[in-house]
Short mmCIF file of C-alpha atoms in Angstrom, two decimals:
data_model
loop_
_atom_site.label_atom_id
_atom_site.label_comp_id
_atom_site.label_asym_id
_atom_site.label_seq_id
_atom_site.Cartn_x
_atom_site.Cartn_y
_atom_site.Cartn_z
CA VAL S 1 29.69 -245.43 -65.04
CA ALA S 2 30.49 -248.72 -63.28
CA ARG S 3 32.89 -251.25 -64.81
CA ASP S 4 34.27 -254.69 -64.01
CA GLN S 5 37.34 -252.98 -62.55
CA ASP S 6 35.15 -251.22 -59.95
CA MET S 7 33.59 -254.52 -58.90
CA ARG S 8 36.98 -256.22 -58.55
CA ARG S 9 38.26 -253.30 -56.48
CA GLN S 10 35.23 -252.96 -54.18
CA ILE S 11 33.75 -256.43 -53.67
CA GLY S 12 35.27 -258.17 -50.64
CA LYS S 13 36.79 -254.92 -49.38
CA ASP S 14 34.26 -252.07 -49.39
CA ILE S 15 31.13 -254.09 -50.10
CA TYR S 16 29.96 -257.70 -49.87
CA PHE S 17 26.40 -257.49 -51.18
CA ASP S 18 25.23 -256.31 -54.61
CA LEU S 19 27.88 -255.32 -57.15
CA VAL S 20 29.15 -251.80 -56.66
CA ASP S 21 28.96 -248.65 -54.56
CA HIS S 22 28.02 -246.04 -57.16
CA GLU S 23 29.44 -243.27 -54.98
CA LYS S 24 32.92 -244.71 -55.55
CA VAL S 25 32.90 -245.11 -59.34
CA LYS S 26 33.91 -242.61 -62.00
CA SER S 27 31.24 -239.96 -62.54
CA PHE S 28 30.83 -237.55 -65.46
CA ARG S 29 29.00 -234.23 -65.44
CA ILE S 30 27.28 -233.94 -68.82
CA GLN S 31 24.83 -231.41 -70.28
CA ASN S 32 21.32 -232.86 -70.64
CA GLN S 33 21.19 -232.00 -74.35
CA THR S 34 24.48 -233.79 -75.11
CA LEU S 35 23.99 -236.74 -77.46
CA PHE S 36 24.86 -240.07 -75.92
CA SER S 37 27.15 -240.77 -78.90
CA VAL S 38 29.20 -237.71 -77.91
CA PHE S 39 29.34 -238.95 -74.33
CA LYS S 40 30.78 -242.27 -75.59
CA GLU S 41 33.70 -240.27 -76.96
CA GLU S 42 34.29 -238.98 -73.42
CA ILE S 43 34.40 -242.60 -72.24
CA ARG S 44 36.93 -243.46 -74.96
CA LYS S 45 39.20 -240.67 -73.76
CA GLU S 46 38.79 -241.56 -70.07
CA PHE S 47 38.98 -245.37 -70.19
CA GLY S 48 40.69 -246.02 -73.49
CA VAL S 49 37.84 -248.15 -74.83
CA PRO S 50 37.03 -247.53 -78.51
CA VAL S 51 33.42 -246.43 -79.06
CA HIS S 52 32.48 -249.49 -81.13
CA PHE S 53 33.65 -251.79 -78.27
CA GLN S 54 31.45 -250.08 -75.65
CA ARG S 55 28.11 -251.60 -74.60
CA TYR S 56 25.91 -250.13 -71.87
CA TRP S 57 23.41 -251.53 -69.39
CA LEU S 58 20.86 -249.61 -67.31
CA TRP S 59 20.73 -250.34 -63.59
CA ALA S 60 17.40 -250.97 -61.86
CA LYS S 61 16.31 -251.14 -58.25
CA ARG S 62 14.38 -254.35 -57.65
CA GLN S 63 11.45 -254.87 -55.33
CA ASN S 64 13.72 -256.56 -52.80
CA HIS S 65 15.85 -253.36 -52.68
CA THR S 66 18.84 -254.81 -54.55
CA TYR S 67 20.38 -252.83 -57.41
CA ARG S 68 21.45 -254.71 -60.54
CA PRO S 69 22.18 -254.18 -64.27
CA ASN S 70 18.75 -254.70 -65.78
CA ARG S 71 18.87 -254.40 -69.56
CA LEU S 72 20.95 -253.26 -72.50
CA LEU S 73 20.53 -249.82 -73.99
CA THR S 74 18.91 -250.14 -77.41
CA HIS S 75 20.41 -248.54 -80.54
CA LEU S 76 17.45 -246.16 -80.56
CA GLU S 77 18.14 -245.09 -76.97
CA GLU S 78 21.84 -244.58 -77.70
CA ALA S 79 20.81 -242.12 -80.44
CA GLN S 80 19.06 -239.94 -77.82
CA THR S 81 20.44 -237.26 -75.53
CA VAL S 82 21.81 -237.96 -72.07
CA GLY S 83 18.84 -236.11 -70.55
CA GLN S 84 16.32 -238.31 -72.39
CA LEU S 85 18.14 -241.43 -71.26
CA ARG S 86 18.11 -240.26 -67.65
CA GLU S 87 14.32 -239.90 -67.81
CA VAL S 88 14.03 -243.44 -69.19
CA SER S 89 16.16 -244.93 -66.39
CA ASN S 90 14.59 -243.04 -63.48
CA LYS S 91 11.00 -243.57 -62.44
CA VAL S 92 11.41 -240.72 -59.94
CA HIS S 93 13.14 -237.40 -60.50
CA ASN S 94 16.86 -237.99 -60.14
CA ALA S 95 19.76 -236.05 -61.58
CA GLU S 96 21.85 -239.20 -62.06
CA LEU S 97 22.07 -241.71 -64.89
CA LYS S 98 23.71 -244.93 -63.69
CA LEU S 99 25.25 -247.22 -66.30
CA PHE S 100 27.27 -250.42 -66.43
CA LEU S 101 29.90 -250.40 -69.17
CA GLU S 102 30.36 -253.88 -70.59
CA VAL S 103 33.72 -254.35 -72.28
CA GLU S 104 34.81 -257.72 -73.64
CA LEU S 105 38.53 -258.44 -73.56
CA GLY S 106 40.45 -260.61 -76.01
CA LEU S 107 43.38 -262.93 -75.41
CA GLU S 108 45.78 -260.03 -74.93
CA LEU S 109 43.32 -258.34 -72.54
CA LEU S 110 42.53 -255.68 -75.13
CA PRO S 111 38.93 -254.60 -75.90
CA ILE S 112 37.11 -256.54 -78.60
CA SER S 113 33.60 -256.36 -80.09
CA PRO S 114 30.78 -257.22 -77.63
CA LEU S 115 29.38 -260.73 -77.86
CA GLU S 116 26.14 -261.09 -79.77
CA ASN S 117 23.26 -260.93 -77.33
CA THR S 118 20.08 -262.96 -77.90
CA LYS S 119 16.83 -263.18 -75.96
CA ASP S 120 17.98 -266.50 -74.49
CA ASP S 121 21.20 -264.98 -73.07
CA ILE S 122 21.41 -264.12 -69.38
CA LEU S 123 24.15 -261.88 -67.93
CA LEU S 124 25.34 -263.33 -64.60
CA PHE S 125 27.95 -261.94 -62.19
CA PHE S 126 30.12 -264.30 -60.14
CA LYS S 127 31.62 -264.04 -56.67
CA LEU S 128 34.01 -266.61 -55.19
CA TYR S 129 34.08 -267.59 -51.48
CA ASP S 130 36.98 -269.25 -49.63
CA PRO S 131 35.81 -270.69 -46.26
CA GLU S 132 39.38 -271.33 -45.13
CA LYS S 133 40.37 -267.66 -45.42
CA GLU S 134 36.82 -266.36 -44.79
CA ASP S 135 37.45 -264.28 -47.88
CA MET S 136 35.49 -263.48 -51.03
CA ARG S 137 36.11 -261.69 -54.30
CA TYR S 138 34.54 -260.85 -57.62
CA VAL S 139 35.84 -263.12 -60.39
CA GLY S 140 33.90 -261.91 -63.42
CA ARG S 141 30.73 -262.29 -65.46
CA LEU S 142 29.39 -264.63 -68.10
CA PHE S 143 26.57 -264.82 -70.59
CA VAL S 144 24.73 -268.13 -70.21
CA LYS S 145 21.86 -269.60 -72.17
CA GLY S 146 18.62 -269.72 -70.22
CA THR S 147 18.06 -273.28 -71.45
CA SER S 148 21.55 -274.43 -70.38
CA LYS S 149 22.54 -275.83 -66.98
CA PRO S 150 25.24 -274.80 -64.48
CA THR S 151 27.09 -278.05 -65.17
CA GLU S 152 27.89 -276.67 -68.61
CA ILE S 153 29.89 -273.73 -67.24
CA LEU S 154 31.67 -275.43 -64.32
CA SER S 155 34.99 -275.69 -66.18
CA LYS S 156 34.77 -271.97 -67.01
CA LEU S 157 34.05 -271.12 -63.36
CA ASN S 158 37.03 -273.20 -62.23
CA GLU S 159 39.18 -271.31 -64.70
CA MET S 160 37.92 -267.96 -63.35
CA ALA S 161 38.70 -269.12 -59.79
CA GLY S 162 42.09 -270.61 -60.63
CA TYR S 163 40.94 -274.13 -59.72
CA THR S 164 41.65 -277.37 -61.56
CA PRO S 165 39.12 -278.05 -64.37
CA ASP S 166 37.52 -280.99 -62.51
CA GLN S 167 37.07 -279.21 -59.15
CA GLU S 168 33.57 -279.75 -57.75
CA VAL S 169 31.85 -276.54 -56.65
CA GLU S 170 28.67 -275.42 -54.87
CA LEU S 171 26.57 -272.64 -56.43
CA TYR S 172 24.36 -270.12 -54.62
CA GLU S 173 22.22 -267.20 -55.72
CA GLU S 174 22.49 -263.93 -53.77
CA ILE S 175 18.85 -262.83 -53.68
CA LYS S 176 18.72 -260.02 -51.10
CA PHE S 177 20.33 -258.78 -47.89
CA GLU S 178 17.81 -256.37 -46.32
CA PRO S 179 16.23 -256.68 -43.85
CA SER S 180 17.68 -260.20 -43.75
CA VAL S 181 19.97 -262.26 -45.95
CA MET S 182 18.46 -264.57 -48.56
CA CYS S 183 20.97 -266.79 -50.35
CA GLU S 184 19.80 -270.08 -51.84
CA ASN S 185 21.52 -273.09 -53.34
CA ILE S 186 21.34 -273.43 -57.15
CA ASP S 187 20.52 -276.86 -58.50
CA GLU S 188 23.28 -277.69 -60.99
CA GLU S 189 20.99 -280.05 -62.91
CA SER S 190 18.23 -277.46 -63.48
CA THR S 191 18.34 -274.91 -66.28
CA PHE S 192 19.13 -271.30 -65.43
CA GLN S 193 15.64 -270.43 -66.63
CA SER S 194 13.92 -272.91 -64.32
CA SER S 195 16.05 -271.58 -61.45
CA GLN S 196 14.53 -268.17 -62.28
CA LEU S 197 17.90 -266.52 -62.93
CA GLU S 198 17.82 -263.33 -65.00
CA ASP S 199 20.06 -260.51 -66.21
CA GLY S 200 22.06 -258.93 -63.40
CA ASP S 201 21.75 -261.85 -60.97
CA ILE S 202 24.68 -262.70 -58.72
CA VAL S 203 25.96 -266.26 -58.38
CA TRP S 204 28.37 -267.24 -55.61
CA PHE S 205 30.45 -270.39 -55.78
CA GLN S 206 32.96 -272.24 -53.62
CA LYS S 207 34.74 -275.56 -53.47
CA SER S 208 32.46 -278.43 -52.47
CA LEU S 209 33.11 -279.61 -48.91
CA THR S 210 32.57 -282.98 -47.26
CA ALA S 211 30.49 -283.16 -44.08
CA GLU S 212 33.71 -283.76 -42.14
CA SER S 213 35.64 -280.85 -43.66
CA ARG S 214 32.74 -278.46 -43.02
CA GLN S 215 33.36 -278.87 -39.29
CA GLN S 216 36.77 -277.22 -39.64
CA PHE S 217 35.43 -273.80 -40.61
CA ARG S 218 33.43 -271.14 -38.75
CA TYR S 219 31.46 -270.32 -41.88
CA PRO S 220 31.68 -273.35 -44.16
CA ASP S 221 29.37 -272.09 -46.90
CA VAL S 222 28.25 -268.89 -48.61
CA PRO S 223 24.92 -268.47 -46.72
CA SER S 224 26.58 -268.76 -43.29
CA PHE S 225 29.33 -266.33 -44.33
CA LEU S 226 26.84 -263.75 -45.65
CA GLU S 227 24.79 -264.09 -42.46
CA TYR S 228 27.96 -263.36 -40.50
CA VAL S 229 28.90 -260.36 -42.68
CA HIS S 230 25.38 -258.93 -42.51
CA ASN S 231 25.21 -259.17 -38.70
CA ARG S 232 28.77 -258.48 -37.62
CA GLN S 233 29.23 -255.63 -35.20
CA VAL S 234 32.33 -254.13 -33.62
CA VAL S 235 31.53 -253.43 -29.95
CA HIS S 236 33.58 -251.06 -27.78
CA PHE S 237 33.80 -252.31 -24.19
CA ARG S 238 34.45 -250.07 -21.20
CA SER S 239 34.89 -250.89 -17.54
CA LEU S 240 31.88 -249.72 -15.53
CA ASP S 241 34.35 -248.13 -13.10
CA LYS S 242 35.82 -246.02 -15.92
CA PRO S 243 32.85 -245.31 -18.20
CA LYS S 244 34.68 -242.70 -20.29
CA GLU S 245 37.68 -244.87 -21.16
CA GLU S 246 37.57 -247.47 -23.92
CA ASP S 247 39.14 -250.73 -22.77
CA PHE S 248 38.94 -253.11 -25.75
CA CYS S 249 36.96 -253.90 -28.90
CA LEU S 250 35.47 -257.19 -30.08
CA GLU S 251 34.01 -258.09 -33.46
CA LEU S 252 30.77 -259.90 -32.68
CA SER S 253 27.54 -260.75 -34.46
CA ARG S 254 24.28 -258.99 -33.71
CA ILE S 255 22.66 -262.42 -33.46
CA ASN S 256 25.20 -263.69 -30.89
CA THR S 257 23.36 -265.00 -27.83
CA TYR S 258 23.82 -263.60 -24.33
CA ASP S 259 26.08 -266.53 -23.44
CA GLU S 260 28.21 -266.07 -26.58
CA VAL S 261 28.75 -262.35 -25.91
CA VAL S 262 29.63 -262.88 -22.24
CA GLY S 263 31.86 -265.79 -23.20
CA ARG S 264 33.88 -263.62 -25.61
CA VAL S 265 34.25 -260.88 -22.97
CA ALA S 266 35.37 -263.43 -20.37
CA GLN S 267 37.88 -264.82 -22.86
CA GLN S 268 39.24 -261.32 -23.49
CA LEU S 269 39.62 -260.75 -19.73
CA GLY S 270 41.16 -264.16 -19.06
CA LEU S 271 38.11 -265.49 -17.21
CA ASP S 272 37.28 -268.40 -19.54
CA ASP S 273 36.71 -270.68 -16.54
CA ASP S 274 33.78 -268.66 -15.17
CA PRO S 275 32.08 -266.24 -17.63
CA SER S 276 29.06 -266.05 -15.31
CA LYS S 277 31.05 -263.56 -13.20
CA ILE S 278 30.80 -261.03 -16.04
CA ARG S 279 27.98 -258.49 -15.79
CA LEU S 280 27.18 -256.15 -18.68
CA THR S 281 25.43 -252.80 -18.76
CA SER S 282 23.97 -251.11 -21.85
CA HIS S 283 24.79 -247.58 -23.04
CA ASN S 284 22.37 -244.66 -22.86
CA CYS S 285 22.68 -242.90 -26.23
CA TYR S 286 21.19 -239.67 -24.89
CA SER S 287 23.17 -239.20 -21.67
CA GLN S 288 26.29 -240.95 -23.06
CA GLN S 289 26.43 -242.83 -19.76
CA PRO S 290 25.82 -246.42 -18.63
CA LYS S 291 22.15 -247.23 -18.07
CA PRO S 292 21.21 -247.27 -14.35
CA GLN S 293 20.28 -250.95 -14.36
CA PRO S 294 22.67 -253.67 -15.59
CA ILE S 295 21.62 -256.45 -17.97
CA GLU S 296 20.25 -259.39 -16.03
CA TYR S 297 21.66 -262.88 -16.47
CA ARG S 298 20.29 -264.10 -19.81
CA GLY S 299 17.88 -261.18 -19.66
CA VAL S 300 18.21 -260.48 -23.41
CA ASP S 301 18.18 -262.82 -26.39
CA ASN S 302 21.11 -261.46 -28.36
CA LEU S 303 23.68 -258.70 -28.83
CA ALA S 304 21.27 -256.56 -30.88
CA ASP S 305 18.99 -256.31 -27.82
CA MET S 306 21.93 -255.20 -25.67
CA LEU S 307 22.84 -252.36 -28.03
CA VAL S 308 19.42 -250.87 -28.71
CA HIS S 309 18.26 -247.80 -26.80
CA TYR S 310 14.76 -246.74 -27.79
CA ASN S 311 15.06 -246.15 -31.55
CA GLN S 312 18.85 -245.80 -31.53
CA THR S 313 21.61 -248.38 -31.67
CA SER S 314 24.86 -248.02 -29.77
CA ASP S 315 28.17 -249.84 -30.18
CA ILE S 316 29.23 -249.47 -26.52
CA LEU S 317 28.83 -251.90 -23.61
CA TYR S 318 30.13 -251.67 -20.04
CA TYR S 319 31.41 -254.65 -18.08
CA GLU S 320 32.07 -255.61 -14.45
CA VAL S 321 33.89 -258.58 -12.99
CA LEU S 322 31.88 -259.84 -10.01
CA ASP S 323 33.16 -261.78 -7.01
CA ILE S 324 30.32 -264.31 -7.32
CA PRO S 325 28.41 -265.65 -10.37
CA LEU S 326 25.71 -263.29 -11.65
CA PRO S 327 22.81 -265.81 -11.26
CA GLU S 328 23.73 -266.17 -7.60
CA LEU S 329 24.08 -262.42 -7.19
CA GLN S 330 20.63 -261.84 -8.70
CA SER S 331 19.06 -264.02 -6.03
CA LEU S 332 20.56 -261.65 -3.47
CA LYS S 333 19.84 -258.03 -2.63
CA THR S 334 22.87 -255.78 -2.40
CA LEU S 335 22.49 -252.64 -0.32
CA LYS S 336 25.03 -249.84 -0.01
CA VAL S 337 24.91 -248.67 3.60
CA ALA S 338 26.68 -245.63 5.06
CA PHE S 339 27.48 -246.34 8.75
CA HIS S 340 27.91 -243.33 11.03
CA HIS S 341 29.91 -244.04 14.20
CA ALA S 342 28.40 -242.77 17.45
CA ILE S 343 31.58 -241.28 18.85
CA LYS S 344 34.09 -240.99 16.04
CA ASP S 345 33.47 -238.45 13.31
CA GLU S 346 33.72 -240.92 10.44
CA VAL S 347 31.50 -242.63 7.88
CA VAL S 348 32.15 -246.18 6.67
CA ILE S 349 30.54 -247.54 3.48
CA ARG S 350 29.61 -251.23 3.60
CA MET S 351 27.97 -253.40 0.95
CA ILE S 352 25.44 -255.74 2.52
CA ARG S 353 24.43 -258.72 0.39
CA LEU S 354 21.55 -260.87 1.61
CA PRO S 355 18.73 -263.00 0.16
CA LYS S 356 15.87 -260.82 -1.13
CA GLN S 357 13.43 -262.18 1.45
CA SER S 358 15.63 -260.93 4.31
CA THR S 359 14.47 -258.15 6.66
CA VAL S 360 15.98 -254.87 7.82
CA GLY S 361 16.80 -256.66 11.08
CA ASP S 362 18.97 -259.09 9.09
CA VAL S 363 20.76 -256.14 7.51
CA ILE S 364 21.47 -254.62 10.92
CA ASN S 365 22.77 -257.91 12.32
CA ASN S 366 25.02 -258.38 9.28
CA LEU S 367 26.28 -254.81 9.50
CA LYS S 368 27.20 -255.20 13.18
CA LYS S 369 29.78 -257.81 12.17
CA LYS S 370 31.39 -255.44 9.65
CA VAL S 371 31.73 -252.18 11.64
CA GLU S 372 33.26 -250.95 14.88
CA LEU S 373 30.58 -250.17 17.49
CA SER S 374 30.88 -247.80 20.44
CA HIS S 375 30.05 -250.71 22.78
CA PRO S 376 29.21 -254.41 22.17
CA ASP S 377 25.51 -254.08 22.99
CA ALA S 378 24.90 -251.05 20.80
CA GLU S 379 21.63 -251.03 18.87
CA LEU S 380 21.45 -249.82 15.25
CA ARG S 381 18.72 -248.33 13.11
CA LEU S 382 18.47 -247.92 9.31
CA LEU S 383 17.26 -244.69 7.74
CA GLU S 384 16.51 -243.47 4.21
CA VAL S 385 18.13 -240.09 3.52
CA PHE S 386 17.69 -237.81 0.51
CA HIS S 387 19.35 -234.39 0.22
CA HIS S 388 20.36 -234.54 3.90
CA LYS S 389 16.79 -235.09 5.00
CA ILE S 390 15.53 -238.21 6.77
CA TYR S 391 12.58 -239.62 4.82
CA LYS S 392 12.09 -242.88 6.62
CA ILE S 393 13.23 -244.96 9.59
CA PHE S 394 12.89 -248.59 8.55
CA PRO S 395 11.18 -251.00 10.93
CA THR S 396 13.31 -254.09 11.54
CA THR S 397 10.57 -256.32 10.12
CA GLU S 398 10.49 -254.67 6.67
CA LYS S 399 11.60 -256.85 3.73
CA ILE S 400 14.68 -255.56 1.96
CA GLY S 401 13.42 -256.60 -1.49
CA ASN S 402 11.50 -253.31 -1.83
CA ILE S 403 14.29 -251.01 -0.65
CA ASN S 404 15.78 -248.86 -3.41
CA ASP S 405 19.25 -247.51 -2.72
CA GLN S 406 19.74 -246.33 -6.30
CA TYR S 407 18.78 -242.69 -5.74
CA ARG S 408 18.57 -242.39 -1.93
CA THR S 409 21.19 -243.00 0.74
CA LEU S 410 20.82 -245.73 3.33
CA ARG S 411 22.22 -244.50 6.63
CA ALA S 412 22.89 -246.75 9.61
CA GLU S 413 23.60 -245.33 13.04
CA GLU S 414 23.66 -246.31 16.69
CA VAL S 415 20.57 -245.64 18.73
CA LEU S 416 21.69 -243.47 21.64
CA LEU S 417 19.95 -244.29 24.94
CA LEU S 418 19.48 -241.44 27.43
CA PHE S 419 19.99 -242.60 31.03
CA ILE S 420 18.40 -240.38 33.79
CA PRO S 421 19.70 -241.21 37.30
CA TYR S 422 16.94 -242.17 39.76
CA THR S 423 16.48 -239.97 42.85
CA GLU S 424 14.11 -240.21 45.78
CA PRO S 425 11.09 -237.89 45.39
CA ILE S 426 11.08 -234.84 47.62
CA LEU S 427 7.81 -233.89 49.29
CA LEU S 428 7.25 -230.15 49.30
CA PHE S 429 4.70 -228.38 51.46
#
């Protein structure tokens, strides 16, 4: 049984869309054959609402997957058993009967008789949004006449919000939120009926803003705020060097662009001046490791694309801080080369970064400047090694763009020349 108190407690804290999380409201376990009138006595004991001040609404799931109070229980239905009512409310077999308990309160906030309900009356629920605080809350419900206009209830809405009676407000209807948000402006000069509002609909309102004042807020109106709430995502960032350790978290939006995500990471790391030096890598949900290949510069449209892995969604991203901007780096080929000295028993790892159209000969010439050779004229060769076995000796003319050092080791070594001293031939008889 959901009540106004549940909505006030949950909306803006536990939930933002629809009216209530039914898992968090008071539930009663009742025998199917119990008369509903007997159940109402249980409600009186639990909530302190006299039976004759209780009025009940059935909830209904709409085609757009929202869940709203749909209609009042009739006197005939209230004379039935709980089990019969459950069958009326559920099109499919379900052991639950979900109800909204409407209780009208008088001046001293004590229960009074329900208001007379006519066919022209529409039950609307109201949520208030504050763009300055980026905050929202449930402020109550009203019965309106279908033939009346929003302008006729503005003073009442201002009273519910704690505003001055003449405060101008903007009205919006919350239509749906899955798979995307639909929230449309309500014309204050049209009747509720012509705006197609019906029992259980949710109306948001906020103070009217000038074009200038709207620029001061991140989410100046209800639709932009709901879009933000629907898409917000807390992402856990880890350094690629320490993939098991969480570094920091950021609250982002799934529709944030590549540039916006990288910009926030750069800001967090104090690199606001050059976010292009940030490189991100997605998370593999199966191996619980970073994916082998990083995300290319502007290689995805938004954050949602960064977090998806096949049919799963992660909330982890890995970052690196590069020494050069990522677009520049992507035009280069970086090779990890293990150099083996000819005389000394040591291996030196060098990162060789060259344009992708460079050759193996260019790699060797670059490497010569970064390692200690056994003699100045030493010649080098580049080999591909896998599990201690030489698979290939690269010709110096081969382009480096096709070389993959992800799974195999690139080994560079000096080419040892064997010198055989020349002697005069000896003629034997």
